[in-house]
């Protein structure tokens, strides 16, 4: 009788390493989040250690004494590698590998690996590969033996590892090609934005910390069928859907990639065209996980990232999501927002009130139009329906009486076609 063998992928066991600069900082919270990232990437966290230092060691990230402690931990926990909570320089990477004789990774590499696994559209894959190559280009000398390392695990996913023995010439050639492809994507986005602008359809960008519930919100409002998963960066590629409100007004909702603390600059640069969807939006919908103890810090990171992208001066509605997970009602404030609401996207709580706020935002950019159109100008009514908010419509002897909110740029033209105007 034939003997069957069950083949299972070996799960990496990793130790998390961080540096704390002062008592009471967020190093522990950052390491907890790094643990979630590692699990999302498919690793098992078996240990964690923090060194208190005035600054990061320029050669080995942590001090030599701590390195020896980590080496012992690797043996004790049968770990296959470590993940540092900050981005490592090529020298730090090389030196740590030589001392520890194990796989050394940093926060950036883990995030890039998750993005490589999550990217599904051609644009997403281009952006991920671009970020991976930029990361590896600066570390060709520092990676040492890791470029020749065969096998699976974090850092080996995605198009970035098609050729193990990469050299600078090949990477730069590939980077140039990817930049051209991304430029074509950017131009396509600009054309799409131009079409939206001509259609006068307002756009709201959904932003927030990763796993705050952005995709769940979009699905509940528009039946977008975007993946919902209780993991960091469950969805990567942006999705835009049309939302029709009770008054007949329409607005486009665009889901963006989630933010995270210490978001690698390689990703910000590579995903700039995607992140700039928020820059060209008319409104910002900020989704916050109200059940997360770190919500204040997460809100700060979101606003800091928006500012770094030059996204300022827009109307913001903040949605304190996941109210169903709170044991009791809590007072949460966001002083950056024009409006705040408590919702539960999964349960559908507060979404009617949220739509009303969107109606108000749309109405603020419109002007009240009131009067009678002669019957030969009846073709103006569909225009009002499409771009404005028709409040009253009554057929009278001399024409069609209309009371509506219309875009400011259409007001004068429509007003001129009314009787007595």
mmCIF file of C-alpha atoms in Angstrom:
data_model
loop_
_atom_site.group_PDB
_atom_site.id
_atom_site.type_symbol
_atom_site.label_atom_id
_atom_site.label_comp_id
_atom_site.label_asym_id
_atom_site.label_seq_id
_atom_site.Cartn_x
_atom_site.Cartn_y
_atom_site.Cartn_z
ATOM 1 C CA UNK A 1 0.000 0.000 0.000
ATOM 2 C CA UNK A 2 1.330 3.405 -0.981
ATOM 3 C CA UNK A 3 2.477 5.590 1.850
ATOM 4 C CA UNK A 4 1.220 9.180 1.788
ATOM 5 C CA UNK A 5 3.242 12.069 3.117
ATOM 6 C CA UNK A 6 1.609 15.256 4.352
ATOM 7 C CA UNK A 7 3.635 18.282 3.333
ATOM 8 C CA UNK A 8 3.153 21.385 5.463
ATOM 9 C CA UNK A 9 4.757 24.772 5.097
ATOM 10 C CA UNK A 10 7.152 25.374 7.955
ATOM 11 C CA UNK A 11 6.053 28.414 9.942
ATOM 12 C CA UNK A 12 8.763 30.891 10.795
ATOM 13 C CA UNK A 13 9.307 31.467 14.494
ATOM 14 C CA UNK A 14 10.496 34.975 15.196
ATOM 15 C CA UNK A 15 11.598 37.169 18.089
ATOM 16 C CA UNK A 16 10.584 40.830 18.081
ATOM 17 C CA UNK A 17 13.248 43.389 18.963
ATOM 18 C CA UNK A 18 12.660 47.045 19.815
ATOM 19 C CA UNK A 19 14.482 50.064 21.229
ATOM 20 C CA UNK A 20 12.906 52.377 23.805
ATOM 21 C CA UNK A 21 14.272 55.909 24.126
ATOM 22 C CA UNK A 22 12.358 57.007 27.198
ATOM 23 C CA UNK A 23 10.076 55.576 29.821
ATOM 24 C CA UNK A 24 6.410 55.675 28.902
ATOM 25 C CA UNK A 25 6.873 55.892 25.126
ATOM 26 C CA UNK A 26 4.872 53.733 22.699
ATOM 27 C CA UNK A 27 7.576 51.125 22.073
ATOM 28 C CA UNK A 28 5.536 48.296 23.626
ATOM 29 C CA UNK A 29 2.436 49.230 21.621
ATOM 30 C CA UNK A 30 4.541 49.398 18.479
ATOM 31 C CA UNK A 31 5.970 45.939 19.194
ATOM 32 C CA UNK A 32 2.474 44.543 19.792
ATOM 33 C CA UNK A 33 1.483 45.902 16.390
ATOM 34 C CA UNK A 34 4.649 44.438 14.866
ATOM 35 C CA UNK A 35 3.541 41.100 16.285
ATOM 36 C CA UNK A 36 0.216 41.447 14.445
ATOM 37 C CA UNK A 37 2.103 42.292 11.261
ATOM 38 C CA UNK A 38 4.316 39.228 11.684
ATOM 39 C CA UNK A 39 1.281 36.987 12.184
ATOM 40 C CA UNK A 40 -0.396 38.508 9.134
ATOM 41 C CA UNK A 41 2.765 37.720 7.157
ATOM 42 C CA UNK A 42 2.565 34.099 8.323
ATOM 43 C CA UNK A 43 5.106 33.997 11.159
ATOM 44 C CA UNK A 44 4.724 32.885 14.760
ATOM 45 C CA UNK A 45 5.972 35.280 17.439
ATOM 46 C CA UNK A 46 7.739 33.271 20.150
ATOM 47 C CA UNK A 47 9.524 36.061 22.027
ATOM 48 C CA UNK A 48 9.927 39.779 22.471
ATOM 49 C CA UNK A 49 12.672 41.990 23.899
ATOM 50 C CA UNK A 50 13.214 45.739 24.338
ATOM 51 C CA UNK A 51 16.436 47.607 25.047
ATOM 52 C CA UNK A 52 16.407 51.015 26.728
ATOM 53 C CA UNK A 53 18.890 53.278 24.947
ATOM 54 C CA UNK A 54 19.430 56.970 24.283
ATOM 55 C CA UNK A 55 19.615 56.200 20.555
ATOM 56 C CA UNK A 56 19.702 53.289 18.134
ATOM 57 C CA UNK A 57 23.144 51.664 17.858
ATOM 58 C CA UNK A 58 24.491 52.712 14.419
ATOM 59 C CA UNK A 59 26.197 49.368 13.819
ATOM 60 C CA UNK A 60 23.972 46.720 15.363
ATOM 61 C CA UNK A 61 20.636 48.432 16.204
ATOM 62 C CA UNK A 62 20.943 47.225 19.829
ATOM 63 C CA UNK A 63 24.046 46.955 22.018
ATOM 64 C CA UNK A 64 26.429 44.000 21.968
ATOM 65 C CA UNK A 65 25.170 42.742 25.332
ATOM 66 C CA UNK A 66 21.583 42.688 24.097
ATOM 67 C CA UNK A 67 22.741 40.869 20.943
ATOM 68 C CA UNK A 68 24.150 38.059 23.045
ATOM 69 C CA UNK A 69 20.873 37.928 24.988
ATOM 70 C CA UNK A 70 18.936 37.674 21.699
ATOM 71 C CA UNK A 71 21.279 34.921 20.527
ATOM 72 C CA UNK A 72 20.442 32.915 23.622
ATOM 73 C CA UNK A 73 16.717 33.582 23.101
ATOM 74 C CA UNK A 74 16.986 32.208 19.561
ATOM 75 C CA UNK A 75 18.303 28.952 20.995
ATOM 76 C CA UNK A 76 15.833 28.790 23.885
ATOM 77 C CA UNK A 77 12.761 29.457 21.742
ATOM 78 C CA UNK A 78 13.994 27.531 18.666
ATOM 79 C CA UNK A 79 13.426 30.718 16.662
ATOM 80 C CA UNK A 80 14.456 31.018 13.009
ATOM 81 C CA UNK A 81 14.870 34.787 12.916
ATOM 82 C CA UNK A 82 14.278 38.191 14.443
ATOM 83 C CA UNK A 83 12.229 41.214 13.377
ATOM 84 C CA UNK A 84 13.391 44.687 14.426
ATOM 85 C CA UNK A 85 10.759 47.367 14.981
ATOM 86 C CA UNK A 86 12.635 49.988 12.952
ATOM 87 C CA UNK A 87 14.086 50.053 9.453
ATOM 88 C CA UNK A 88 17.632 48.690 9.501
ATOM 89 C CA UNK A 89 20.546 50.123 7.565
ATOM 90 C CA UNK A 90 22.600 47.782 5.322
ATOM 91 C CA UNK A 91 25.430 47.802 7.891
ATOM 92 C CA UNK A 92 23.099 46.976 10.794
ATOM 93 C CA UNK A 93 21.537 44.159 8.796
ATOM 94 C CA UNK A 94 24.901 42.652 7.860
ATOM 95 C CA UNK A 95 26.402 42.972 11.337
ATOM 96 C CA UNK A 96 23.390 41.470 13.094
ATOM 97 C CA UNK A 97 23.289 38.511 10.717
ATOM 98 C CA UNK A 98 26.986 37.833 11.340
ATOM 99 C CA UNK A 99 26.561 37.869 15.129
ATOM 100 C CA UNK A 100 23.226 36.057 15.376
ATOM 101 C CA UNK A 101 23.650 33.682 12.428
ATOM 102 C CA UNK A 102 19.923 33.840 11.677
ATOM 103 C CA UNK A 103 17.468 35.595 9.427
ATOM 104 C CA UNK A 104 17.272 39.297 10.326
ATOM 105 C CA UNK A 105 14.258 41.326 9.190
ATOM 106 C CA UNK A 106 12.885 44.766 9.928
ATOM 107 C CA UNK A 107 9.422 46.313 10.091
ATOM 108 C CA UNK A 108 9.633 47.612 6.521
ATOM 109 C CA UNK A 109 10.407 44.172 5.083
ATOM 110 C CA UNK A 110 7.419 42.635 6.880
ATOM 111 C CA UNK A 111 5.032 45.325 5.615
ATOM 112 C CA UNK A 112 6.388 44.953 2.070
ATOM 113 C CA UNK A 113 5.848 41.196 2.312
ATOM 114 C CA UNK A 114 2.225 41.660 3.389
ATOM 115 C CA UNK A 115 1.657 44.115 0.552
ATOM 116 C CA UNK A 116 3.146 41.622 -1.917
ATOM 117 C CA UNK A 117 0.683 38.975 -0.734
ATOM 118 C CA UNK A 118 -2.306 41.366 -0.776
ATOM 119 C CA UNK A 119 -1.798 43.137 -4.121
ATOM 120 C CA UNK A 120 -4.290 41.862 -6.688
ATOM 121 C CA UNK A 121 -4.553 44.535 -9.392
ATOM 122 C CA UNK A 122 -1.793 45.306 -11.889
ATOM 123 C CA UNK A 123 -1.359 48.759 -10.334
ATOM 124 C CA UNK A 124 -0.987 47.299 -6.852
ATOM 125 C CA UNK A 125 1.586 44.791 -8.041
ATOM 126 C CA UNK A 126 3.587 47.484 -9.816
ATOM 127 C CA UNK A 127 3.591 49.676 -6.704
ATOM 128 C CA UNK A 128 4.630 46.808 -4.437
ATOM 129 C CA UNK A 129 7.460 45.691 -6.717
ATOM 130 C CA UNK A 130 8.666 49.282 -7.010
ATOM 131 C CA UNK A 131 8.786 49.608 -3.222
ATOM 132 C CA UNK A 132 10.509 46.223 -2.850
ATOM 133 C CA UNK A 133 13.208 47.059 -5.381
ATOM 134 C CA UNK A 134 13.887 50.471 -3.838
ATOM 135 C CA UNK A 135 14.249 48.783 -0.476
ATOM 136 C CA UNK A 136 16.598 46.102 -1.784
ATOM 137 C CA UNK A 137 18.656 48.435 -3.969
ATOM 138 C CA UNK A 138 19.941 50.247 -0.900
ATOM 139 C CA UNK A 139 20.714 46.930 0.799
ATOM 140 C CA UNK A 140 22.507 44.906 -1.842
ATOM 141 C CA UNK A 141 25.764 44.953 0.111
ATOM 142 C CA UNK A 142 24.061 44.736 3.497
ATOM 143 C CA UNK A 143 21.867 41.749 2.700
ATOM 144 C CA UNK A 144 24.898 39.523 2.297
ATOM 145 C CA UNK A 145 23.918 35.870 2.292
ATOM 146 C CA UNK A 146 20.187 36.581 2.520
ATOM 147 C CA UNK A 147 19.996 37.296 -1.213
ATOM 148 C CA UNK A 148 21.187 33.751 -1.816
ATOM 149 C CA UNK A 149 18.835 32.275 0.790
ATOM 150 C CA UNK A 150 16.448 29.763 -0.694
ATOM 151 C CA UNK A 151 13.084 28.802 0.746
ATOM 152 C CA UNK A 152 9.936 30.552 1.852
ATOM 153 C CA UNK A 153 9.041 32.944 4.609
ATOM 154 C CA UNK A 154 8.777 36.681 5.105
ATOM 155 C CA UNK A 155 10.583 38.744 2.503
ATOM 156 C CA UNK A 156 10.554 36.104 -0.253
ATOM 157 C CA UNK A 157 7.078 36.812 -1.612
ATOM 158 C CA UNK A 158 6.139 38.845 -4.618
ATOM 159 C CA UNK A 159 7.871 39.832 -7.828
ATOM 160 C CA UNK A 160 10.845 41.310 -5.981
ATOM 161 C CA UNK A 161 12.468 37.863 -5.590
ATOM 162 C CA UNK A 162 12.218 36.671 -9.197
ATOM 163 C CA UNK A 163 16.013 36.720 -9.488
ATOM 164 C CA UNK A 164 17.998 36.029 -6.334
ATOM 165 C CA UNK A 165 21.408 37.333 -7.426
ATOM 166 C CA UNK A 166 20.216 40.830 -8.331
ATOM 167 C CA UNK A 167 22.769 43.476 -9.189
ATOM 168 C CA UNK A 168 22.319 47.236 -9.299
ATOM 169 C CA UNK A 169 22.160 47.431 -13.090
ATOM 170 C CA UNK A 170 19.278 44.971 -13.351
ATOM 171 C CA UNK A 171 17.382 46.575 -10.470
ATOM 172 C CA UNK A 172 17.784 50.072 -11.905
ATOM 173 C CA UNK A 173 16.618 48.859 -15.320
ATOM 174 C CA UNK A 174 13.553 47.272 -13.746
ATOM 175 C CA UNK A 175 12.918 50.387 -11.635
ATOM 176 C CA UNK A 176 12.907 52.547 -14.761
ATOM 177 C CA UNK A 177 10.431 50.222 -16.429
ATOM 178 C CA UNK A 178 8.135 50.202 -13.385
ATOM 179 C CA UNK A 179 8.263 53.981 -13.106
ATOM 180 C CA UNK A 180 7.128 54.259 -16.727
ATOM 181 C CA UNK A 181 4.260 51.845 -16.092
ATOM 182 C CA UNK A 182 3.283 53.711 -12.934
ATOM 183 C CA UNK A 183 3.366 57.003 -14.834
ATOM 184 C CA UNK A 184 0.894 55.542 -17.318
ATOM 185 C CA UNK A 185 -1.331 54.566 -14.379
ATOM 186 C CA UNK A 186 -1.004 58.082 -12.956
ATOM 187 C CA UNK A 187 -2.025 59.619 -16.285
ATOM 188 C CA UNK A 188 -5.003 57.273 -16.473
ATOM 189 C CA UNK A 189 -6.004 58.356 -12.953
ATOM 190 C CA UNK A 190 -5.799 62.016 -13.988
ATOM 191 C CA UNK A 191 -8.067 61.338 -16.976
ATOM 192 C CA UNK A 192 -10.545 59.578 -14.688
ATOM 193 C CA UNK A 193 -10.413 62.479 -12.217
ATOM 194 C CA UNK A 194 -10.988 64.911 -15.088
ATOM 195 C CA UNK A 195 -14.086 62.984 -16.159
ATOM 196 C CA UNK A 196 -15.409 63.041 -12.596
ATOM 197 C CA UNK A 197 -14.769 66.771 -12.426
ATOM 198 C CA UNK A 198 -16.692 67.364 -15.643
ATOM 199 C CA UNK A 199 -19.542 65.257 -14.296
ATOM 200 C CA UNK A 200 -19.507 67.475 -11.195
ATOM 201 C CA UNK A 201 -19.763 64.374 -8.991
ATOM 202 C CA UNK A 202 -18.335 64.977 -5.528
ATOM 203 C CA UNK A 203 -15.799 62.511 -4.149
ATOM 204 C CA UNK A 204 -15.231 61.412 -0.564
ATOM 205 C CA UNK A 205 -12.037 59.532 0.321
ATOM 206 C CA UNK A 206 -12.262 56.965 3.108
ATOM 207 C CA UNK A 207 -9.066 57.063 5.163
ATOM 208 C CA UNK A 208 -8.023 55.544 8.456
ATOM 209 C CA UNK A 209 -5.647 53.315 10.313
ATOM 210 C CA UNK A 210 -5.363 49.808 8.948
ATOM 211 C CA UNK A 211 -8.121 47.460 10.177
ATOM 212 C CA UNK A 212 -10.355 50.356 11.291
ATOM 213 C CA UNK A 213 -13.275 49.070 9.195
ATOM 214 C CA UNK A 214 -13.009 51.107 5.978
ATOM 215 C CA UNK A 215 -13.847 48.196 3.669
ATOM 216 C CA UNK A 216 -16.774 47.120 5.860
ATOM 217 C CA UNK A 217 -18.171 50.655 5.670
ATOM 218 C CA UNK A 218 -17.840 50.770 1.888
ATOM 219 C CA UNK A 219 -19.530 47.367 1.564
ATOM 220 C CA UNK A 220 -22.443 48.335 3.822
ATOM 221 C CA UNK A 221 -23.054 51.574 1.936
ATOM 222 C CA UNK A 222 -22.529 50.464 -1.669
ATOM 223 C CA UNK A 223 -22.434 46.628 -1.831
ATOM 224 C CA UNK A 224 -18.859 46.935 -3.104
ATOM 225 C CA UNK A 225 -17.965 43.315 -2.212
ATOM 226 C CA UNK A 226 -14.526 44.357 -0.948
ATOM 227 C CA UNK A 227 -12.696 41.771 1.185
ATOM 228 C CA UNK A 228 -13.411 42.184 4.901
ATOM 229 C CA UNK A 229 -10.972 40.509 7.266
ATOM 230 C CA UNK A 230 -9.840 41.154 10.819
ATOM 231 C CA UNK A 231 -6.216 41.545 9.745
ATOM 232 C CA UNK A 232 -3.830 44.412 9.082
ATOM 233 C CA UNK A 233 -3.896 45.490 5.417
ATOM 234 C CA UNK A 234 -6.658 43.011 4.524
ATOM 235 C CA UNK A 235 -7.333 45.115 1.418
ATOM 236 C CA UNK A 236 -4.690 46.968 -0.523
ATOM 237 C CA UNK A 237 -6.055 48.091 -3.856
ATOM 238 C CA UNK A 238 -8.323 51.173 -3.790
ATOM 239 C CA UNK A 239 -11.988 50.790 -4.698
ATOM 240 C CA UNK A 240 -14.363 53.534 -5.858
ATOM 241 C CA UNK A 241 -18.138 53.119 -5.743
ATOM 242 C CA UNK A 242 -21.131 55.368 -6.278
ATOM 243 C CA UNK A 243 -23.463 56.094 -3.354
ATOM 244 C CA UNK A 244 -26.962 57.422 -4.051
ATOM 245 C CA UNK A 245 -28.401 59.349 -1.117
ATOM 246 C CA UNK A 246 -32.043 59.704 -0.053
ATOM 247 C CA UNK A 247 -32.404 63.083 -1.751
ATOM 248 C CA UNK A 248 -31.227 61.657 -5.071
ATOM 249 C CA UNK A 249 -27.808 63.256 -4.781
ATOM 250 C CA UNK A 250 -24.855 61.058 -5.635
ATOM 251 C CA UNK A 251 -21.328 60.900 -4.255
ATOM 252 C CA UNK A 252 -18.335 58.720 -5.090
ATOM 253 C CA UNK A 253 -16.694 56.896 -2.180
ATOM 254 C CA UNK A 254 -13.043 55.861 -2.585
ATOM 255 C CA UNK A 255 -11.451 53.391 -0.185
ATOM 256 C CA UNK A 256 -7.708 53.988 0.323
ATOM 257 C CA UNK A 257 -4.871 51.865 1.684
ATOM 258 C CA UNK A 258 -4.754 51.815 5.488
ATOM 259 C CA UNK A 259 -2.185 53.835 7.412
ATOM 260 C CA UNK A 260 0.127 52.469 10.085
ATOM 261 C CA UNK A 261 2.817 53.803 12.418
ATOM 262 C CA UNK A 262 6.301 53.937 10.862
ATOM 263 C CA UNK A 263 4.799 53.551 7.378
ATOM 264 C CA UNK A 264 7.882 52.921 5.191
ATOM 265 C CA UNK A 265 8.831 55.823 2.969
ATOM 266 C CA UNK A 266 9.329 53.326 0.113
ATOM 267 C CA UNK A 267 5.604 52.583 0.297
ATOM 268 C CA UNK A 268 4.554 56.218 0.563
ATOM 269 C CA UNK A 269 6.528 57.014 -2.589
ATOM 270 C CA UNK A 270 5.351 53.927 -4.495
ATOM 271 C CA UNK A 271 1.705 54.356 -3.467
ATOM 272 C CA UNK A 272 1.644 58.131 -3.869
ATOM 273 C CA UNK A 273 -0.681 57.959 -6.893
ATOM 274 C CA UNK A 274 -3.105 55.816 -4.866
ATOM 275 C CA UNK A 275 -2.851 57.849 -1.680
ATOM 276 C CA UNK A 276 -3.389 61.043 -3.654
ATOM 277 C CA UNK A 277 -6.971 59.925 -4.270
ATOM 278 C CA UNK A 278 -7.563 61.590 -0.911
ATOM 279 C CA UNK A 279 -5.768 64.726 -2.113
ATOM 280 C CA UNK A 280 -8.192 65.199 -4.994
ATOM 281 C CA UNK A 281 -11.274 64.275 -2.983
ATOM 282 C CA UNK A 282 -13.807 66.895 -1.904
ATOM 283 C CA UNK A 283 -14.327 65.380 1.558
ATOM 284 C CA UNK A 284 -12.429 63.086 3.901
ATOM 285 C CA UNK A 285 -14.173 60.270 5.766
ATOM 286 C CA UNK A 286 -11.920 59.310 8.672
ATOM 287 C CA UNK A 287 -12.761 55.869 10.065
ATOM 288 C CA UNK A 288 -11.497 55.168 13.594
ATOM 289 C CA UNK A 289 -11.582 51.876 15.481
ATOM 290 C CA UNK A 290 -13.217 53.170 18.666
ATOM 291 C CA UNK A 291 -12.624 49.840 20.421
ATOM 292 C CA UNK A 292 -8.839 50.061 20.034
ATOM 293 C CA UNK A 293 -7.057 51.356 23.164
ATOM 294 C CA UNK A 294 -4.538 53.068 20.858
ATOM 295 C CA UNK A 295 -7.176 55.010 18.917
ATOM 296 C CA UNK A 296 -5.795 58.444 19.907
ATOM 297 C CA UNK A 297 -2.330 57.519 18.672
ATOM 298 C CA UNK A 298 -3.784 56.006 15.512
ATOM 299 C CA UNK A 299 -5.772 59.165 14.788
ATOM 300 C CA UNK A 300 -2.604 61.224 15.197
ATOM 301 C CA UNK A 301 -0.733 58.974 12.730
ATOM 302 C CA UNK A 302 -3.532 59.304 10.147
ATOM 303 C CA UNK A 303 -3.505 63.110 10.319
ATOM 304 C CA UNK A 304 0.304 63.174 10.279
ATOM 305 C CA UNK A 305 0.342 61.020 7.127
ATOM 306 C CA UNK A 306 -2.310 63.188 5.453
ATOM 307 C CA UNK A 307 -0.253 66.275 6.224
ATOM 308 C CA UNK A 308 2.886 64.661 4.782
ATOM 309 C CA UNK A 309 0.934 64.010 1.585
ATOM 310 C CA UNK A 310 -0.168 67.640 1.445
ATOM 311 C CA UNK A 311 -3.819 66.808 2.161
ATOM 312 C CA UNK A 312 -5.127 69.732 4.224
ATOM 313 C CA UNK A 313 -8.050 72.132 4.338
ATOM 314 C CA UNK A 314 -10.763 69.601 3.486
ATOM 315 C CA UNK A 315 -14.012 68.943 5.293
ATOM 316 C CA UNK A 316 -13.661 65.889 7.508
ATOM 317 C CA UNK A 317 -16.266 63.642 9.067
ATOM 318 C CA UNK A 318 -14.837 61.219 11.610
ATOM 319 C CA UNK A 319 -16.666 57.952 12.192
ATOM 320 C CA UNK A 320 -15.921 56.236 15.502
ATOM 321 C CA UNK A 321 -16.525 52.708 14.257
ATOM 322 C CA UNK A 322 -16.947 49.341 16.037
ATOM 323 C CA UNK A 323 -19.268 50.726 18.719
ATOM 324 C CA UNK A 324 -20.663 47.194 19.031
ATOM 325 C CA UNK A 325 -17.331 46.131 20.567
ATOM 326 C CA UNK A 326 -17.429 48.737 23.335
ATOM 327 C CA UNK A 327 -18.719 47.533 26.694
ATOM 328 C CA UNK A 328 -19.928 51.016 27.610
ATOM 329 C CA UNK A 329 -20.473 54.345 25.886
ATOM 330 C CA UNK A 330 -17.285 56.398 25.818
ATOM 331 C CA UNK A 331 -16.643 60.064 25.078
ATOM 332 C CA UNK A 332 -14.253 60.296 22.134
ATOM 333 C CA UNK A 333 -13.312 63.533 20.413
ATOM 334 C CA UNK A 334 -11.575 64.525 17.209
ATOM 335 C CA UNK A 335 -10.771 68.225 17.113
ATOM 336 C CA UNK A 336 -9.642 68.019 13.470
ATOM 337 C CA UNK A 337 -13.063 66.903 12.237
ATOM 338 C CA UNK A 338 -15.976 69.091 11.158
ATOM 339 C CA UNK A 339 -18.421 66.391 12.272
ATOM 340 C CA UNK A 340 -18.097 63.226 14.352
ATOM 341 C CA UNK A 341 -20.448 60.262 14.557
ATOM 342 C CA UNK A 342 -20.552 56.964 16.420
ATOM 343 C CA UNK A 343 -21.246 54.041 14.129
ATOM 344 C CA UNK A 344 -20.939 50.299 13.734
ATOM 345 C CA UNK A 345 -20.432 49.570 10.054
ATOM 346 C CA UNK A 346 -20.842 45.827 10.526
ATOM 347 C CA UNK A 347 -24.129 46.207 12.434
ATOM 348 C CA UNK A 348 -25.356 49.106 10.283
ATOM 349 C CA UNK A 349 -25.665 51.418 13.294
ATOM 350 C CA UNK A 350 -25.413 55.164 12.617
ATOM 351 C CA UNK A 351 -25.231 54.898 8.826
ATOM 352 C CA UNK A 352 -28.486 56.817 8.254
ATOM 353 C CA UNK A 353 -27.110 59.717 10.301
ATOM 354 C CA UNK A 354 -23.857 59.490 8.345
ATOM 355 C CA UNK A 355 -25.695 59.761 5.026
ATOM 356 C CA UNK A 356 -27.501 62.845 6.353
ATOM 357 C CA UNK A 357 -24.140 64.449 7.114
ATOM 358 C CA UNK A 358 -23.013 63.740 3.548
ATOM 359 C CA UNK A 359 -26.238 65.392 2.321
ATOM 360 C CA UNK A 360 -25.389 68.474 4.381
ATOM 361 C CA UNK A 361 -21.828 68.589 3.048
ATOM 362 C CA UNK A 362 -23.078 68.357 -0.537
ATOM 363 C CA UNK A 363 -25.711 71.034 0.059
ATOM 364 C CA UNK A 364 -23.131 73.521 1.383
ATOM 365 C CA UNK A 365 -21.589 73.736 -2.091
ATOM 366 C CA UNK A 366 -24.929 74.464 -3.704
ATOM 367 C CA UNK A 367 -27.210 77.469 -4.048
ATOM 368 C CA UNK A 368 -30.986 77.556 -3.644
ATOM 369 C CA UNK A 369 -32.745 77.932 -7.005
ATOM 370 C CA UNK A 370 -36.430 78.888 -6.924
ATOM 371 C CA UNK A 371 -38.689 79.862 -9.821
ATOM 372 C CA UNK A 372 -40.617 78.767 -12.906
ATOM 373 C CA UNK A 373 -39.192 77.246 -16.079
ATOM 374 C CA UNK A 374 -41.300 77.741 -19.219
ATOM 375 C CA UNK A 375 -42.380 74.398 -20.705
ATOM 376 C CA UNK A 376 -39.930 74.737 -23.617
ATOM 377 C CA UNK A 377 -37.140 74.703 -21.003
ATOM 378 C CA UNK A 378 -38.316 71.452 -19.400
ATOM 379 C CA UNK A 379 -34.990 69.864 -20.355
ATOM 380 C CA UNK A 380 -33.363 71.718 -17.457
ATOM 381 C CA UNK A 381 -35.151 69.519 -14.912
ATOM 382 C CA UNK A 382 -33.048 66.388 -15.644
ATOM 383 C CA UNK A 383 -29.896 68.504 -15.254
ATOM 384 C CA UNK A 384 -31.082 69.642 -11.825
ATOM 385 C CA UNK A 385 -31.886 66.053 -10.878
ATOM 386 C CA UNK A 386 -28.453 64.861 -11.950
ATOM 387 C CA UNK A 387 -26.258 67.551 -10.440
ATOM 388 C CA UNK A 388 -28.449 69.094 -7.762
ATOM 389 C CA UNK A 389 -31.084 68.306 -5.172
ATOM 390 C CA UNK A 390 -34.668 68.764 -6.394
ATOM 391 C CA UNK A 391 -36.844 69.751 -3.438
ATOM 392 C CA UNK A 392 -40.094 70.709 -5.209
ATOM 393 C CA UNK A 393 -41.471 70.319 -8.725
ATOM 394 C CA UNK A 394 -44.961 71.545 -9.647
ATOM 395 C CA UNK A 395 -46.570 71.886 -13.068
ATOM 396 C CA UNK A 396 -48.434 75.198 -13.286
ATOM 397 C CA UNK A 397 -50.173 77.125 -16.022
ATOM 398 C CA UNK A 398 -47.169 79.139 -17.218
ATOM 399 C CA UNK A 399 -44.514 76.512 -16.604
ATOM 400 C CA UNK A 400 -42.783 74.194 -14.124
ATOM 401 C CA UNK A 401 -42.211 75.575 -10.653
ATOM 402 C CA UNK A 402 -38.936 74.335 -9.177
ATOM 403 C CA UNK A 403 -37.223 74.706 -5.840
ATOM 404 C CA UNK A 404 -33.836 73.024 -5.721
ATOM 405 C CA UNK A 405 -30.248 73.222 -4.543
ATOM 406 C CA UNK A 406 -27.912 73.363 -7.548
ATOM 407 C CA UNK A 407 -24.124 73.690 -7.945
ATOM 408 C CA UNK A 408 -22.955 77.293 -7.828
ATOM 409 C CA UNK A 409 -21.410 77.024 -11.287
ATOM 410 C CA UNK A 410 -24.800 76.020 -12.789
ATOM 411 C CA UNK A 411 -26.933 78.492 -10.861
ATOM 412 C CA UNK A 412 -26.646 81.505 -13.192
ATOM 413 C CA UNK A 413 -27.237 79.529 -16.384
ATOM 414 C CA UNK A 414 -30.334 77.847 -14.930
ATOM 415 C CA UNK A 415 -31.616 81.083 -13.416
ATOM 416 C CA UNK A 416 -31.399 82.864 -16.799
ATOM 417 C CA UNK A 417 -33.789 80.332 -18.316
ATOM 418 C CA UNK A 418 -36.516 80.989 -15.726
ATOM 419 C CA UNK A 419 -39.560 83.201 -16.307
ATOM 420 C CA UNK A 420 -39.004 86.713 -15.024
ATOM 421 C CA UNK A 421 -35.320 86.177 -14.248
#
